[in-house]
PDB file of C-alpha atoms in Angstrom:
ATOM      1  CA  MET A  97     -16.611   5.553  23.470  1.00 77.00           C
ATOM      2  CA  LYS A  98     -17.507   2.171  22.027  1.00 91.00           C
ATOM      3  CA  ILE A  99     -16.143   1.498  18.557  1.00 93.00           C
ATOM      4  CA  GLN A 100     -18.987   0.739  16.152  1.00 95.00           C
ATOM      5  CA  LYS A 101     -18.917  -2.478  14.156  1.00 96.00           C
ATOM      6  CA  ALA A 102     -18.805  -0.585  10.833  1.00 94.00           C
ATOM      7  CA  VAL A 103     -15.685   1.344  11.904  1.00 96.00           C
ATOM      8  CA  ARG A 104     -14.014  -1.858  13.088  1.00 97.00           C
ATOM      9  CA  ASP A 105     -14.931  -3.810   9.928  1.00 96.00           C
ATOM     10  CA  GLU A 106     -13.901  -1.109   7.467  1.00 96.00           C
ATOM     11  CA  THR A 107     -10.628  -0.527   9.330  1.00 97.00           C
ATOM     12  CA  LEU A 108      -9.938  -4.255   9.074  1.00 97.00           C
ATOM     13  CA  HIS A 109     -10.544  -4.056   5.299  1.00 96.00           C
ATOM     14  CA  ILE A 110      -8.121  -1.131   5.042  1.00 98.00           C
ATOM     15  CA  LEU A 111      -5.567  -2.937   7.209  1.00 98.00           C
ATOM     16  CA  THR A 112      -5.766  -6.021   4.985  1.00 97.00           C
ATOM     17  CA  GLY A 113      -5.506  -4.035   1.753  1.00 97.00           C
ATOM     18  CA  THR A 114      -2.672  -1.874   3.045  1.00 98.00           C
ATOM     19  CA  ALA A 115      -0.756  -4.913   4.285  1.00 98.00           C
ATOM     20  CA  LEU A 116      -1.158  -6.663   0.919  1.00 98.00           C
ATOM     21  CA  LEU A 117      -0.056  -3.590  -1.006  1.00 98.00           C
ATOM     22  CA  CYS A 118       2.910  -3.107   1.358  1.00 98.00           C
ATOM     23  CA  GLY A 119       3.867  -6.715   0.619  1.00 98.00           C
ATOM     24  CA  VAL A 120       3.712  -6.012  -3.120  1.00 98.00           C
ATOM     25  CA  MET A 121       5.781  -2.866  -2.638  1.00 98.00           C
ATOM     26  CA  LEU A 122       8.412  -4.781  -0.643  1.00 98.00           C
ATOM     27  CA  LEU A 123       8.492  -7.411  -3.376  1.00 98.00           C
ATOM     28  CA  VAL A 124       9.080  -4.722  -6.006  1.00 98.00           C
ATOM     29  CA  PHE A 125      11.969  -3.315  -3.955  1.00 98.00           C
ATOM     30  CA  LEU A 126      13.376  -6.846  -3.671  1.00 98.00           C
ATOM     31  CA  VAL A 127      13.069  -7.517  -7.420  1.00 98.00           C
ATOM     32  CA  ILE A 128      14.796  -4.262  -8.380  1.00 97.00           C
ATOM     33  CA  GLY A 129      17.575  -4.968  -5.883  1.00 97.00           C
ATOM     34  CA  GLN A 130      16.857  -2.010  -3.599  1.00 97.00           C
ATOM     35  CA  PHE A 131      15.444  -3.855  -0.596  1.00 97.00           C
ATOM     36  CA  ASP A 132      17.116  -3.196   2.742  1.00 97.00           C
ATOM     37  CA  CYS A 133      16.176  -2.505   6.346  1.00 97.00           C
ATOM     38  CA  THR A 134      15.178   1.103   5.595  1.00 98.00           C
ATOM     39  CA  VAL A 135      12.564  -0.119   3.105  1.00 98.00           C
ATOM     40  CA  ALA A 136      11.005  -2.490   5.631  1.00 98.00           C
ATOM     41  CA  LEU A 137      10.983   0.195   8.335  1.00 98.00           C
ATOM     42  CA  GLY A 138       9.537   2.714   5.898  1.00 98.00           C
ATOM     43  CA  ALA A 139       6.740   0.332   4.925  1.00 98.00           C
ATOM     44  CA  LEU A 140       5.997  -0.291   8.594  1.00 98.00           C
ATOM     45  CA  LEU A 141       5.876   3.417   9.413  1.00 98.00           C
ATOM     46  CA  GLY A 142       3.846   4.422   6.363  1.00 98.00           C
ATOM     47  CA  GLY A 143       1.443   1.491   6.573  1.00 98.00           C
ATOM     48  CA  THR A 144       0.808   1.985  10.277  1.00 98.00           C
ATOM     49  CA  ALA A 145       0.231   5.698   9.792  1.00 98.00           C
ATOM     50  CA  ALA A 146      -2.172   5.070   6.892  1.00 98.00           C
ATOM     51  CA  VAL A 147      -4.309   2.559   8.795  1.00 98.00           C
ATOM     52  CA  LEU A 148      -4.292   4.693  11.948  1.00 98.00           C
ATOM     53  CA  ASN A 149      -5.358   7.736   9.912  1.00 97.00           C
ATOM     54  CA  PHE A 150      -8.311   5.788   8.479  1.00 97.00           C
ATOM     55  CA  PHE A 151      -9.281   4.450  11.906  1.00 98.00           C
ATOM     56  CA  LEU A 152      -9.213   7.943  13.408  1.00 97.00           C
ATOM     57  CA  LEU A 153     -11.368   9.169  10.519  1.00 96.00           C
ATOM     58  CA  GLY A 154     -13.885   6.428  11.320  1.00 96.00           C
ATOM     59  CA  LEU A 155     -13.923   7.376  15.004  1.00 95.00           C
ATOM     60  CA  THR A 156     -14.424  11.022  14.080  1.00 94.00           C
ATOM     61  CA  VAL A 157     -17.370  10.229  11.822  1.00 92.00           C
ATOM     62  CA  GLN A 158     -18.812   8.048  14.578  1.00 92.00           C
ATOM     63  CA  LYS A 159     -18.472  10.874  17.078  1.00 89.00           C
ATOM     64  CA  ALA A 160     -19.788  13.542  14.701  1.00 88.00           C
ATOM     65  CA  THR A 161     -22.899  11.515  13.854  1.00 86.00           C
ATOM     66  CA  ALA A 162     -23.715  10.691  17.479  1.00 82.00           C
ATOM     67  CA  PRO A 163     -26.993  12.085  18.796  1.00 80.00           C
ATOM     68  CA  GLY A 164     -26.580  15.483  20.417  1.00 76.00           C
ATOM     69  CA  ASN A 165     -23.605  16.528  18.297  1.00 67.00           C
ATOM     70  CA  GLU A 166     -25.534  18.089  15.418  1.00 73.00           C
ATOM     71  CA  GLY A 167     -24.258  21.617  16.041  1.00 75.00           C
ATOM     72  CA  ARG A 168     -20.669  20.560  16.643  1.00 84.00           C
ATOM     73  CA  SER A 169     -20.404  17.924  13.900  1.00 87.00           C
ATOM     74  CA  ARG A 170     -18.882  20.223  11.300  1.00 87.00           C
ATOM     75  CA  ALA A 171     -16.306  21.589  13.754  1.00 88.00           C
ATOM     76  CA  ILE A 172     -15.426  18.070  14.907  1.00 89.00           C
ATOM     77  CA  MET A 173     -14.867  16.914  11.320  1.00 91.00           C
ATOM     78  CA  GLN A 174     -12.814  19.974  10.349  1.00 93.00           C
ATOM     79  CA  PHE A 175     -10.610  19.766  13.432  1.00 95.00           C
ATOM     80  CA  SER A 176     -10.029  16.046  12.930  1.00 94.00           C
ATOM     81  CA  TYR A 177      -9.140  16.575   9.270  1.00 96.00           C
ATOM     82  CA  SER A 178      -6.622  19.273  10.172  1.00 97.00           C
ATOM     83  CA  VAL A 179      -4.981  17.182  12.891  1.00 97.00           C
ATOM     84  CA  ARG A 180      -4.837  14.051  10.737  1.00 97.00           C
ATOM     85  CA  MET A 181      -3.338  15.956   7.779  1.00 97.00           C
ATOM     86  CA  LEU A 182      -0.716  17.572  10.014  1.00 98.00           C
ATOM     87  CA  ALA A 183       0.140  14.153  11.415  1.00 97.00           C
ATOM     88  CA  THR A 184       0.406  12.717   7.884  1.00 97.00           C
ATOM     89  CA  MET A 185       2.694  15.572   6.852  1.00 97.00           C
ATOM     90  CA  GLY A 186       4.756  14.893   9.978  1.00 98.00           C
ATOM     91  CA  ILE A 187       5.095  11.227   9.025  1.00 98.00           C
ATOM     92  CA  ALA A 188       6.109  12.204   5.483  1.00 97.00           C
ATOM     93  CA  PHE A 189       8.680  14.661   6.877  1.00 98.00           C
ATOM     94  CA  ILE A 190      10.114  11.993   9.171  1.00 97.00           C
ATOM     95  CA  GLY A 191      10.291   9.630   6.190  1.00 96.00           C
ATOM     96  CA  PHE A 192      12.313  12.203   4.255  1.00 96.00           C
ATOM     97  CA  VAL A 193      14.763  13.261   6.961  1.00 97.00           C
ATOM     98  CA  ALA A 194      15.325  10.169   9.114  1.00 97.00           C
ATOM     99  CA  PRO A 195      18.037   7.992   7.560  1.00 97.00           C
ATOM    100  CA  CYS A 196      16.497   4.821   9.002  1.00 97.00           C
ATOM    101  CA  PHE A 197      13.512   5.110   6.604  1.00 98.00           C
ATOM    102  CA  HIS A 198      13.396   4.878   2.822  1.00 97.00           C
ATOM    103  CA  TRP A 199      11.251   7.858   1.842  1.00 97.00           C
ATOM    104  CA  ILE A 200       9.417   6.096  -0.995  1.00 97.00           C
ATOM    105  CA  ALA A 201       8.582   3.181   1.292  1.00 98.00           C
ATOM    106  CA  VAL A 202       7.077   5.663   3.771  1.00 98.00           C
ATOM    107  CA  LEU A 203       5.070   7.688   1.250  1.00 97.00           C
ATOM    108  CA  CYS A 204       3.598   4.916  -0.896  1.00 97.00           C
ATOM    109  CA  PRO A 205       1.653   3.207   1.920  1.00 98.00           C
ATOM    110  CA  LEU A 206      -0.027   6.530   2.717  1.00 97.00           C
ATOM    111  CA  LEU A 207      -1.854   6.072  -0.616  1.00 97.00           C
ATOM    112  CA  PHE A 208      -2.744   2.415  -0.092  1.00 97.00           C
ATOM    113  CA  PRO A 209      -6.046   3.011   1.770  1.00 97.00           C
ATOM    114  CA  ARG A 210      -7.342   4.979  -1.253  1.00 96.00           C
ATOM    115  CA  ILE A 211      -6.317   2.154  -3.582  1.00 96.00           C
ATOM    116  CA  THR A 212      -7.973  -0.377  -1.268  1.00 96.00           C
ATOM    117  CA  ILE A 213     -11.188   1.666  -1.176  1.00 95.00           C
ATOM    118  CA  PHE A 214     -11.159   1.856  -4.985  1.00 95.00           C
ATOM    119  CA  PHE A 215     -10.915  -1.919  -5.312  1.00 93.00           C
ATOM    120  CA  MET A 216     -13.547  -2.438  -2.611  1.00 90.00           C
ATOM    121  CA  GLY A 217     -15.871  -0.204  -4.654  1.00 89.00           C
ATOM    122  CA  LEU A 218     -15.182  -2.247  -7.790  1.00 86.00           C
ATOM    123  CA  LYS A 219     -15.918  -5.451  -5.926  1.00 81.00           C
ATOM    124  CA  LYS A 220     -19.230  -4.063  -4.583  1.00 80.00           C
ATOM    125  CA  SER A 221     -20.346  -2.753  -7.989  1.00 78.00           C
ATOM    126  CA  GLU A 222     -19.385  -6.080  -9.577  1.00 75.00           C
ATOM    127  CA  GLY A 223     -21.551  -7.888  -7.014  1.00 68.00           C
ATOM    128  CA  LYS A 224     -24.546  -5.665  -7.825  1.00 69.00           C
ATOM    129  CA  GLU A 225     -24.314  -6.457 -11.541  1.00 62.00           C
ATOM    130  CA  ASP A 226     -24.330 -10.205 -10.845  1.00 54.00           C
ATOM    131  CA  ALA A 227     -27.489  -9.988  -8.732  1.00 51.00           C
TER     132      ALA A 227
END
């Protein structure tokens, strides 16, 4: 399956936003004197999982909206949601139990795509008002 330009572009936006927010989070850990290797590894795990989750969502939407999938689209979306949520819960569990990860540094990046989308929406609505 060929990855559509919209999926690629939006995933790049999410990657950029998540990376920036992970950088801010790491800076906060540094400022409060809690930065160590587990924080960096946690940010890497959580950030990677968050971006991968968004990318897989984009691929699922692409597949569900493809011609010929009308009857199966709902099932495709529901199955993908279930698998992605289980995977996210698995990442969160690993972040809690594995001593090589700081649990906050794993969980916070899982929220960063939503924050990025919020700010992207603000930027788009701001652009419409200027026009």
